[in-house]
C-alpha cells in the first residue's frame, strides 16, 4: 500500500471550511484514497473515498489532484463536533485491510 | 441494528493472565478485523477474517489468536498477557472484499495489563 503523509495537527474556526491535506506521491493506478475520522477514541468512522475524480457526499468533499499524488478533504462548515483525528489511507479496492497512520488532529475552535 | 458490538468495554489483567475479547456484527458482513491502537498512534491490524472459516495474520499478530466462530462473531484471545499489549482494541467488519469500501468499527475495548 502507498504511504501517506499528513500534518500532525490543524485548527479551524467553527463555521469555516476545514481543508485537510494528504500527500501520497507513491500511489499506484489501482489505489483508492479513503478518509476516516476518529472522534475522542471512538471507533473510526468512514467519511469518503475516491479514485481519480473529485467526490462529494453529505459529510465532506474530496479533491484529488490530476497526478493523484495528493488530495484534500474539505469539511465545508466545520462544527465543534468535527473535532477529531482524520486519517488519509490509500489502498487497492481489492485490499483486505486499511493501514492507519497517525493522522491529522483537527481542532475546531469556537 | 446494533452494528458492531464489543465486550468487555474495559479490562484490567495481570501479566500472564489470559482473556478473550468478543466481537459480533449483525450486518451479515463477510469480513471481520481486529486492530489495536496505542496512545497517540494509528490503528494496526492484528488479524482478519475474509469469510467464515478463514483467518489471516495482519501487521502485529504475535501474542494473539483469533477464532471466527460463525459469520457474526470474531474473537481475539490473549493467551498470556504482557504489559506491551496494553492498548485499545477495535473490531471492524466489512460487507465483502470486492463490493464494499467501508469498514464499520465497534466502540473498542480498553485493556490494561499490569
PDB file of C-alpha atoms in Angstrom:
ATOM      1  CA  UNK A   1       0.000   0.000   0.000  1.00  0.00           C
ATOM      2  CA  UNK A   2       1.172   3.546  -0.745  1.00  0.00           C
ATOM      3  CA  UNK A   3       2.366   5.608   2.195  1.00  0.00           C
ATOM      4  CA  UNK A   4       0.569   8.818   3.123  1.00  0.00           C
ATOM      5  CA  UNK A   5       1.828  11.975   4.811  1.00  0.00           C
ATOM      6  CA  UNK A   6      -0.455  14.273   6.787  1.00  0.00           C
ATOM      7  CA  UNK A   7       0.219  17.255   9.064  1.00  0.00           C
ATOM      8  CA  UNK A   8       0.005  16.185  12.703  1.00  0.00           C
ATOM      9  CA  UNK A   9      -2.450  18.887  13.697  1.00  0.00           C
ATOM     10  CA  UNK A  10      -4.608  21.730  12.377  1.00  0.00           C
ATOM     11  CA  UNK A  11      -7.004  24.302  13.780  1.00  0.00           C
ATOM     12  CA  UNK A  12     -10.150  25.607  12.149  1.00  0.00           C
ATOM     13  CA  UNK A  13     -12.689  28.220  13.234  1.00  0.00           C
ATOM     14  CA  UNK A  14     -16.231  27.000  13.739  1.00  0.00           C
ATOM     15  CA  UNK A  15     -18.369  27.628  10.659  1.00  0.00           C
ATOM     16  CA  UNK A  16     -15.402  27.910   8.326  1.00  0.00           C
ATOM     17  CA  UNK A  17     -14.222  25.312   5.851  1.00  0.00           C
ATOM     18  CA  UNK A  18     -11.627  22.851   7.089  1.00  0.00           C
ATOM     19  CA  UNK A  19      -9.156  21.738   4.421  1.00  0.00           C
ATOM     20  CA  UNK A  20      -7.100  18.704   5.386  1.00  0.00           C
ATOM     21  CA  UNK A  21      -4.216  17.825   3.041  1.00  0.00           C
ATOM     22  CA  UNK A  22      -2.711  14.439   2.338  1.00  0.00           C
ATOM     23  CA  UNK A  23       0.332  13.530   0.253  1.00  0.00           C
ATOM     24  CA  UNK A  24       0.513  10.125  -1.399  1.00  0.00           C
ATOM     25  CA  UNK A  25       3.218  10.565  -4.015  1.00  0.00           C
ATOM     26  CA  UNK A  26       3.772   6.803  -4.499  1.00  0.00           C
ATOM     27  CA  UNK A  27       0.136   5.946  -5.124  1.00  0.00           C
ATOM     28  CA  UNK A  28      -0.488   3.300  -7.770  1.00  0.00           C
ATOM     29  CA  UNK A  29      -3.058   3.466 -10.529  1.00  0.00           C
ATOM     30  CA  UNK A  30      -5.395   0.987  -8.831  1.00  0.00           C
ATOM     31  CA  UNK A  31      -5.264   2.516  -5.361  1.00  0.00           C
ATOM     32  CA  UNK A  32      -8.152   4.479  -3.917  1.00  0.00           C
ATOM     33  CA  UNK A  33      -7.917   7.354  -1.451  1.00  0.00           C
ATOM     34  CA  UNK A  34     -10.039   6.881   1.672  1.00  0.00           C
ATOM     35  CA  UNK A  35     -10.738   9.208   4.567  1.00  0.00           C
ATOM     36  CA  UNK A  36     -11.806   8.113   8.033  1.00  0.00           C
ATOM     37  CA  UNK A  37     -12.055  10.038  11.274  1.00  0.00           C
ATOM     38  CA  UNK A  38     -11.912   9.086  14.923  1.00  0.00           C
ATOM     39  CA  UNK A  39     -13.739  11.177  17.474  1.00  0.00           C
ATOM     40  CA  UNK A  40     -12.464  11.024  21.034  1.00  0.00           C
ATOM     41  CA  UNK A  41     -11.172   7.418  20.989  1.00  0.00           C
ATOM     42  CA  UNK A  42     -14.359   6.004  19.472  1.00  0.00           C
ATOM     43  CA  UNK A  43     -14.076   3.571  16.595  1.00  0.00           C
ATOM     44  CA  UNK A  44     -13.068   5.170  13.283  1.00  0.00           C
ATOM     45  CA  UNK A  45     -15.864   6.436  11.057  1.00  0.00           C
ATOM     46  CA  UNK A  46     -15.845   6.330   7.261  1.00  0.00           C
ATOM     47  CA  UNK A  47     -16.087   9.732   5.556  1.00  0.00           C
ATOM     48  CA  UNK A  48     -15.457   9.453   1.836  1.00  0.00           C
ATOM     49  CA  UNK A  49     -13.298   7.781  -0.806  1.00  0.00           C
ATOM     50  CA  UNK A  50     -12.255   8.368  -4.432  1.00  0.00           C
ATOM     51  CA  UNK A  51     -10.029   7.146  -7.246  1.00  0.00           C
ATOM     52  CA  UNK A  52      -9.476   9.972  -9.750  1.00  0.00           C
ATOM     53  CA  UNK A  53     -12.460  12.281  -9.751  1.00  0.00           C
ATOM     54  CA  UNK A  54     -13.486  14.678  -7.036  1.00  0.00           C
ATOM     55  CA  UNK A  55     -16.193  13.301  -4.772  1.00  0.00           C
ATOM     56  CA  UNK A  56     -18.817  14.854  -2.532  1.00  0.00           C
ATOM     57  CA  UNK A  57     -21.242  13.420  -0.024  1.00  0.00           C
ATOM     58  CA  UNK A  58     -23.274  14.724   2.879  1.00  0.00           C
ATOM     59  CA  UNK A  59     -20.230  14.856   5.134  1.00  0.00           C
ATOM     60  CA  UNK A  60     -17.396  16.180   3.002  1.00  0.00           C
ATOM     61  CA  UNK A  61     -15.743  16.731  -0.354  1.00  0.00           C
ATOM     62  CA  UNK A  62     -12.614  15.021  -1.615  1.00  0.00           C
ATOM     63  CA  UNK A  63     -10.380  16.810  -4.090  1.00  0.00           C
ATOM     64  CA  UNK A  64      -7.720  14.659  -5.800  1.00  0.00           C
ATOM     65  CA  UNK A  65      -5.019  16.320  -7.894  1.00  0.00           C
ATOM     66  CA  UNK A  66      -4.727  15.366 -11.526  1.00  0.00           C
ATOM     67  CA  UNK A  67      -1.485  13.448 -10.951  1.00  0.00           C
ATOM     68  CA  UNK A  68      -3.141  11.772  -7.913  1.00  0.00           C
ATOM     69  CA  UNK A  69      -0.112  12.465  -5.739  1.00  0.00           C
ATOM     70  CA  UNK A  70      -2.075  14.459  -3.211  1.00  0.00           C
ATOM     71  CA  UNK A  71      -5.613  15.081  -2.055  1.00  0.00           C
ATOM     72  CA  UNK A  72      -7.597  17.390   0.203  1.00  0.00           C
ATOM     73  CA  UNK A  73     -10.561  16.575   2.403  1.00  0.00           C
ATOM     74  CA  UNK A  74     -12.910  19.534   2.785  1.00  0.00           C
ATOM     75  CA  UNK A  75     -15.440  19.908   5.587  1.00  0.00           C
ATOM     76  CA  UNK A  76     -17.437  22.857   4.224  1.00  0.00           C
ATOM     77  CA  UNK A  77     -18.791  24.243   7.502  1.00  0.00           C
ATOM     78  CA  UNK A  78     -16.844  22.801  10.414  1.00  0.00           C
ATOM     79  CA  UNK A  79     -18.617  22.394  13.749  1.00  0.00           C
ATOM     80  CA  UNK A  80     -17.249  21.620  17.192  1.00  0.00           C
ATOM     81  CA  UNK A  81     -18.376  18.012  16.696  1.00  0.00           C
ATOM     82  CA  UNK A  82     -15.924  17.703  13.783  1.00  0.00           C
ATOM     83  CA  UNK A  83     -13.013  17.864  16.224  1.00  0.00           C
ATOM     84  CA  UNK A  84     -11.312  14.515  15.637  1.00  0.00           C
ATOM     85  CA  UNK A  85      -8.288  12.742  14.208  1.00  0.00           C
ATOM     86  CA  UNK A  86      -8.603  12.404  10.430  1.00  0.00           C
ATOM     87  CA  UNK A  87      -6.887   9.550   8.618  1.00  0.00           C
ATOM     88  CA  UNK A  88      -5.986   9.505   4.935  1.00  0.00           C
ATOM     89  CA  UNK A  89      -5.478   5.973   3.620  1.00  0.00           C
ATOM     90  CA  UNK A  90      -4.628   4.641   0.165  1.00  0.00           C
ATOM     91  CA  UNK A  91      -5.147   1.018  -0.819  1.00  0.00           C
ATOM     92  CA  UNK A  92      -6.365  -1.102  -3.701  1.00  0.00           C
ATOM     93  CA  UNK A  93     -10.062  -1.753  -3.962  1.00  0.00           C
ATOM     94  CA  UNK A  94      -9.430  -5.465  -3.504  1.00  0.00           C
ATOM     95  CA  UNK A  95      -7.181  -4.979  -0.477  1.00  0.00           C
ATOM     96  CA  UNK A  96      -8.222  -6.570   2.754  1.00  0.00           C
ATOM     97  CA  UNK A  97      -7.034  -4.169   5.361  1.00  0.00           C
ATOM     98  CA  UNK A  98      -6.596  -0.485   5.980  1.00  0.00           C
ATOM     99  CA  UNK A  99      -3.262   0.895   7.216  1.00  0.00           C
ATOM    100  CA  UNK A 100      -3.973   3.745   9.612  1.00  0.00           C
ATOM    101  CA  UNK A 101      -1.112   6.187  10.182  1.00  0.00           C
ATOM    102  CA  UNK A 102      -1.091   8.821  12.943  1.00  0.00           C
ATOM    103  CA  UNK A 103      -3.482  11.103  11.015  1.00  0.00           C
ATOM    104  CA  UNK A 104      -4.225  14.824  11.477  1.00  0.00           C
ATOM    105  CA  UNK A 105      -5.731  16.035  14.717  1.00  0.00           C
ATOM    106  CA  UNK A 106      -8.273  18.707  13.729  1.00  0.00           C
ATOM    107  CA  UNK A 107      -9.406  21.091  16.422  1.00  0.00           C
ATOM    108  CA  UNK A 108     -12.466  23.187  15.600  1.00  0.00           C
ATOM    109  CA  UNK A 109     -12.385  26.313  17.723  1.00  0.00           C
ATOM    110  CA  UNK A 110     -15.432  28.354  18.796  1.00  0.00           C
TER     111      UNK A 110
ATOM    112  CA  UNK B   1     -29.322  -2.884  14.085  1.00  0.00           C
ATOM    113  CA  UNK B   2     -26.606  -2.670  16.715  1.00  0.00           C
ATOM    114  CA  UNK B   3     -23.799  -2.692  14.126  1.00  0.00           C
ATOM    115  CA  UNK B   4     -20.521  -3.942  15.607  1.00  0.00           C
ATOM    116  CA  UNK B   5     -20.529  -4.690  19.320  1.00  0.00           C
ATOM    117  CA  UNK B   6     -17.560  -5.498  21.537  1.00  0.00           C
ATOM    118  CA  UNK B   7     -17.292  -6.886  25.042  1.00  0.00           C
ATOM    119  CA  UNK B   8     -15.970  -6.034  27.507  1.00  0.00           C
ATOM    120  CA  UNK B   9     -15.566  -2.251  27.282  1.00  0.00           C
ATOM    121  CA  UNK B  10     -12.782  -2.185  29.865  1.00  0.00           C
ATOM    122  CA  UNK B  11     -10.490  -4.864  31.279  1.00  0.00           C
ATOM    123  CA  UNK B  12      -7.503  -4.960  33.599  1.00  0.00           C
ATOM    124  CA  UNK B  13      -5.282  -8.039  33.551  1.00  0.00           C
ATOM    125  CA  UNK B  14      -2.176  -9.099  35.391  1.00  0.00           C
ATOM    126  CA  UNK B  15       0.846 -10.208  33.394  1.00  0.00           C
ATOM    127  CA  UNK B  16       0.436 -13.834  32.353  1.00  0.00           C
ATOM    128  CA  UNK B  17      -3.353 -13.932  32.589  1.00  0.00           C
ATOM    129  CA  UNK B  18      -5.437 -14.878  29.587  1.00  0.00           C
ATOM    130  CA  UNK B  19      -8.654 -13.467  28.227  1.00  0.00           C
ATOM    131  CA  UNK B  20     -10.853 -13.367  25.152  1.00  0.00           C
ATOM    132  CA  UNK B  21     -12.242 -10.215  23.568  1.00  0.00           C
ATOM    133  CA  UNK B  22     -15.587 -10.743  21.909  1.00  0.00           C
ATOM    134  CA  UNK B  23     -16.875  -9.077  18.753  1.00  0.00           C
ATOM    135  CA  UNK B  24     -20.170  -9.525  16.961  1.00  0.00           C
ATOM    136  CA  UNK B  25     -21.817  -7.853  13.975  1.00  0.00           C
ATOM    137  CA  UNK B  26     -25.433  -8.021  12.840  1.00  0.00           C
ATOM    138  CA  UNK B  27     -24.960  -6.647   9.318  1.00  0.00           C
ATOM    139  CA  UNK B  28     -24.382 -10.021   7.641  1.00  0.00           C
ATOM    140  CA  UNK B  29     -20.838  -8.966   6.726  1.00  0.00           C
ATOM    141  CA  UNK B  30     -18.345 -11.482   5.406  1.00  0.00           C
ATOM    142  CA  UNK B  31     -15.089  -9.846   6.521  1.00  0.00           C
ATOM    143  CA  UNK B  32     -14.084  -9.038  10.083  1.00  0.00           C
ATOM    144  CA  UNK B  33     -10.956  -7.442  11.563  1.00  0.00           C
ATOM    145  CA  UNK B  34      -9.121  -6.854  14.828  1.00  0.00           C
ATOM    146  CA  UNK B  35      -6.981  -3.728  15.290  1.00  0.00           C
ATOM    147  CA  UNK B  36      -5.066  -2.310  18.214  1.00  0.00           C
ATOM    148  CA  UNK B  37      -4.420   1.364  18.874  1.00  0.00           C
ATOM    149  CA  UNK B  38      -1.687   2.509  21.209  1.00  0.00           C
ATOM    150  CA  UNK B  39      -1.772   6.027  22.703  1.00  0.00           C
ATOM    151  CA  UNK B  40      -1.187   8.710  20.063  1.00  0.00           C
ATOM    152  CA  UNK B  41      -0.833   6.143  17.301  1.00  0.00           C
ATOM    153  CA  UNK B  42      -2.857   4.991  14.358  1.00  0.00           C
ATOM    154  CA  UNK B  43      -4.541   1.596  14.197  1.00  0.00           C
ATOM    155  CA  UNK B  44      -2.550  -1.540  13.461  1.00  0.00           C
ATOM    156  CA  UNK B  45      -4.135  -4.683  12.082  1.00  0.00           C
ATOM    157  CA  UNK B  46      -3.721  -7.794  14.258  1.00  0.00           C
ATOM    158  CA  UNK B  47      -5.757 -10.439  12.412  1.00  0.00           C
ATOM    159  CA  UNK B  48      -8.568 -10.521   9.909  1.00  0.00           C
ATOM    160  CA  UNK B  49     -11.088 -12.991   8.585  1.00  0.00           C
ATOM    161  CA  UNK B  50     -12.114 -12.649   4.960  1.00  0.00           C
ATOM    162  CA  UNK B  51     -15.028 -15.020   5.407  1.00  0.00           C
ATOM    163  CA  UNK B  52     -16.421 -17.572   7.828  1.00  0.00           C
ATOM    164  CA  UNK B  53     -13.864 -20.317   8.395  1.00  0.00           C
ATOM    165  CA  UNK B  54     -10.795 -18.322   7.355  1.00  0.00           C
ATOM    166  CA  UNK B  55      -8.362 -16.175   9.319  1.00  0.00           C
ATOM    167  CA  UNK B  56      -5.121 -14.441   8.361  1.00  0.00           C
ATOM    168  CA  UNK B  57      -2.379 -12.537  10.142  1.00  0.00           C
ATOM    169  CA  UNK B  58      -2.140  -8.786   9.926  1.00  0.00           C
ATOM    170  CA  UNK B  59       0.706  -6.477  10.826  1.00  0.00           C
ATOM    171  CA  UNK B  60       1.096  -7.350  14.530  1.00  0.00           C
ATOM    172  CA  UNK B  61      -0.224 -10.903  15.210  1.00  0.00           C
ATOM    173  CA  UNK B  62       2.330 -12.067  17.790  1.00  0.00           C
ATOM    174  CA  UNK B  63       0.808 -12.853  21.185  1.00  0.00           C
ATOM    175  CA  UNK B  64      -2.738 -13.180  19.834  1.00  0.00           C
ATOM    176  CA  UNK B  65      -5.028 -15.852  18.467  1.00  0.00           C
ATOM    177  CA  UNK B  66      -8.399 -15.458  16.788  1.00  0.00           C
ATOM    178  CA  UNK B  67     -11.472 -17.543  16.129  1.00  0.00           C
ATOM    179  CA  UNK B  68     -14.161 -16.871  13.552  1.00  0.00           C
ATOM    180  CA  UNK B  69     -16.859 -18.685  15.442  1.00  0.00           C
ATOM    181  CA  UNK B  70     -19.541 -18.093  12.805  1.00  0.00           C
ATOM    182  CA  UNK B  71     -20.416 -15.356  10.362  1.00  0.00           C
ATOM    183  CA  UNK B  72     -21.422 -12.965  13.147  1.00  0.00           C
ATOM    184  CA  UNK B  73     -18.654 -13.467  15.694  1.00  0.00           C
ATOM    185  CA  UNK B  74     -14.898 -12.962  15.655  1.00  0.00           C
ATOM    186  CA  UNK B  75     -12.991 -13.307  18.927  1.00  0.00           C
ATOM    187  CA  UNK B  76      -9.464 -12.283  19.888  1.00  0.00           C
ATOM    188  CA  UNK B  77      -7.582 -14.222  22.557  1.00  0.00           C
ATOM    189  CA  UNK B  78      -4.564 -13.223  24.585  1.00  0.00           C
ATOM    190  CA  UNK B  79      -3.065 -16.437  25.952  1.00  0.00           C
ATOM    191  CA  UNK B  80      -0.507 -14.837  28.270  1.00  0.00           C
ATOM    192  CA  UNK B  81      -0.987 -11.096  28.580  1.00  0.00           C
ATOM    193  CA  UNK B  82       2.028  -8.784  28.637  1.00  0.00           C
ATOM    194  CA  UNK B  83       2.255  -5.055  29.518  1.00  0.00           C
ATOM    195  CA  UNK B  84       3.098  -4.374  25.848  1.00  0.00           C
ATOM    196  CA  UNK B  85      -0.439  -5.475  24.995  1.00  0.00           C
ATOM    197  CA  UNK B  86      -1.943  -2.583  26.919  1.00  0.00           C
ATOM    198  CA  UNK B  87      -3.956  -0.875  24.217  1.00  0.00           C
ATOM    199  CA  UNK B  88      -7.399  -0.132  22.852  1.00  0.00           C
ATOM    200  CA  UNK B  89      -8.696  -2.944  20.675  1.00  0.00           C
ATOM    201  CA  UNK B  90     -11.144  -2.292  17.851  1.00  0.00           C
ATOM    202  CA  UNK B  91     -13.128  -4.827  15.919  1.00  0.00           C
ATOM    203  CA  UNK B  92     -14.428  -3.978  12.456  1.00  0.00           C
ATOM    204  CA  UNK B  93     -16.474  -5.613   9.728  1.00  0.00           C
ATOM    205  CA  UNK B  94     -16.934  -5.115   6.022  1.00  0.00           C
ATOM    206  CA  UNK B  95     -19.637  -6.422   3.717  1.00  0.00           C
ATOM    207  CA  UNK B  96     -17.445  -8.035   1.105  1.00  0.00           C
ATOM    208  CA  UNK B  97     -13.906  -7.769  -0.169  1.00  0.00           C
ATOM    209  CA  UNK B  98     -14.976  -6.789  -3.656  1.00  0.00           C
ATOM    210  CA  UNK B  99     -18.076  -4.665  -3.357  1.00  0.00           C
ATOM    211  CA  UNK B 100     -17.741  -2.599  -0.204  1.00  0.00           C
ATOM    212  CA  UNK B 101     -15.249   0.119   0.637  1.00  0.00           C
ATOM    213  CA  UNK B 102     -16.393   0.872   4.118  1.00  0.00           C
ATOM    214  CA  UNK B 103     -15.349  -0.791   7.336  1.00  0.00           C
ATOM    215  CA  UNK B 104     -17.670  -0.410  10.300  1.00  0.00           C
ATOM    216  CA  UNK B 105     -15.931  -0.220  13.655  1.00  0.00           C
ATOM    217  CA  UNK B 106     -17.024  -1.207  17.142  1.00  0.00           C
ATOM    218  CA  UNK B 107     -16.658   1.065  20.179  1.00  0.00           C
ATOM    219  CA  UNK B 108     -13.437  -0.567  21.364  1.00  0.00           C
ATOM    220  CA  UNK B 109     -12.145  -2.492  24.376  1.00  0.00           C
ATOM    221  CA  UNK B 110      -9.695  -0.685  26.638  1.00  0.00           C
ATOM    222  CA  UNK B 111      -7.229  -3.225  28.011  1.00  0.00           C
ATOM    223  CA  UNK B 112      -4.610  -2.564  30.673  1.00  0.00           C
ATOM    224  CA  UNK B 113      -2.019  -5.212  31.560  1.00  0.00           C
ATOM    225  CA  UNK B 114      -0.149  -4.602  34.804  1.00  0.00           C
TER     226      UNK B 114
END
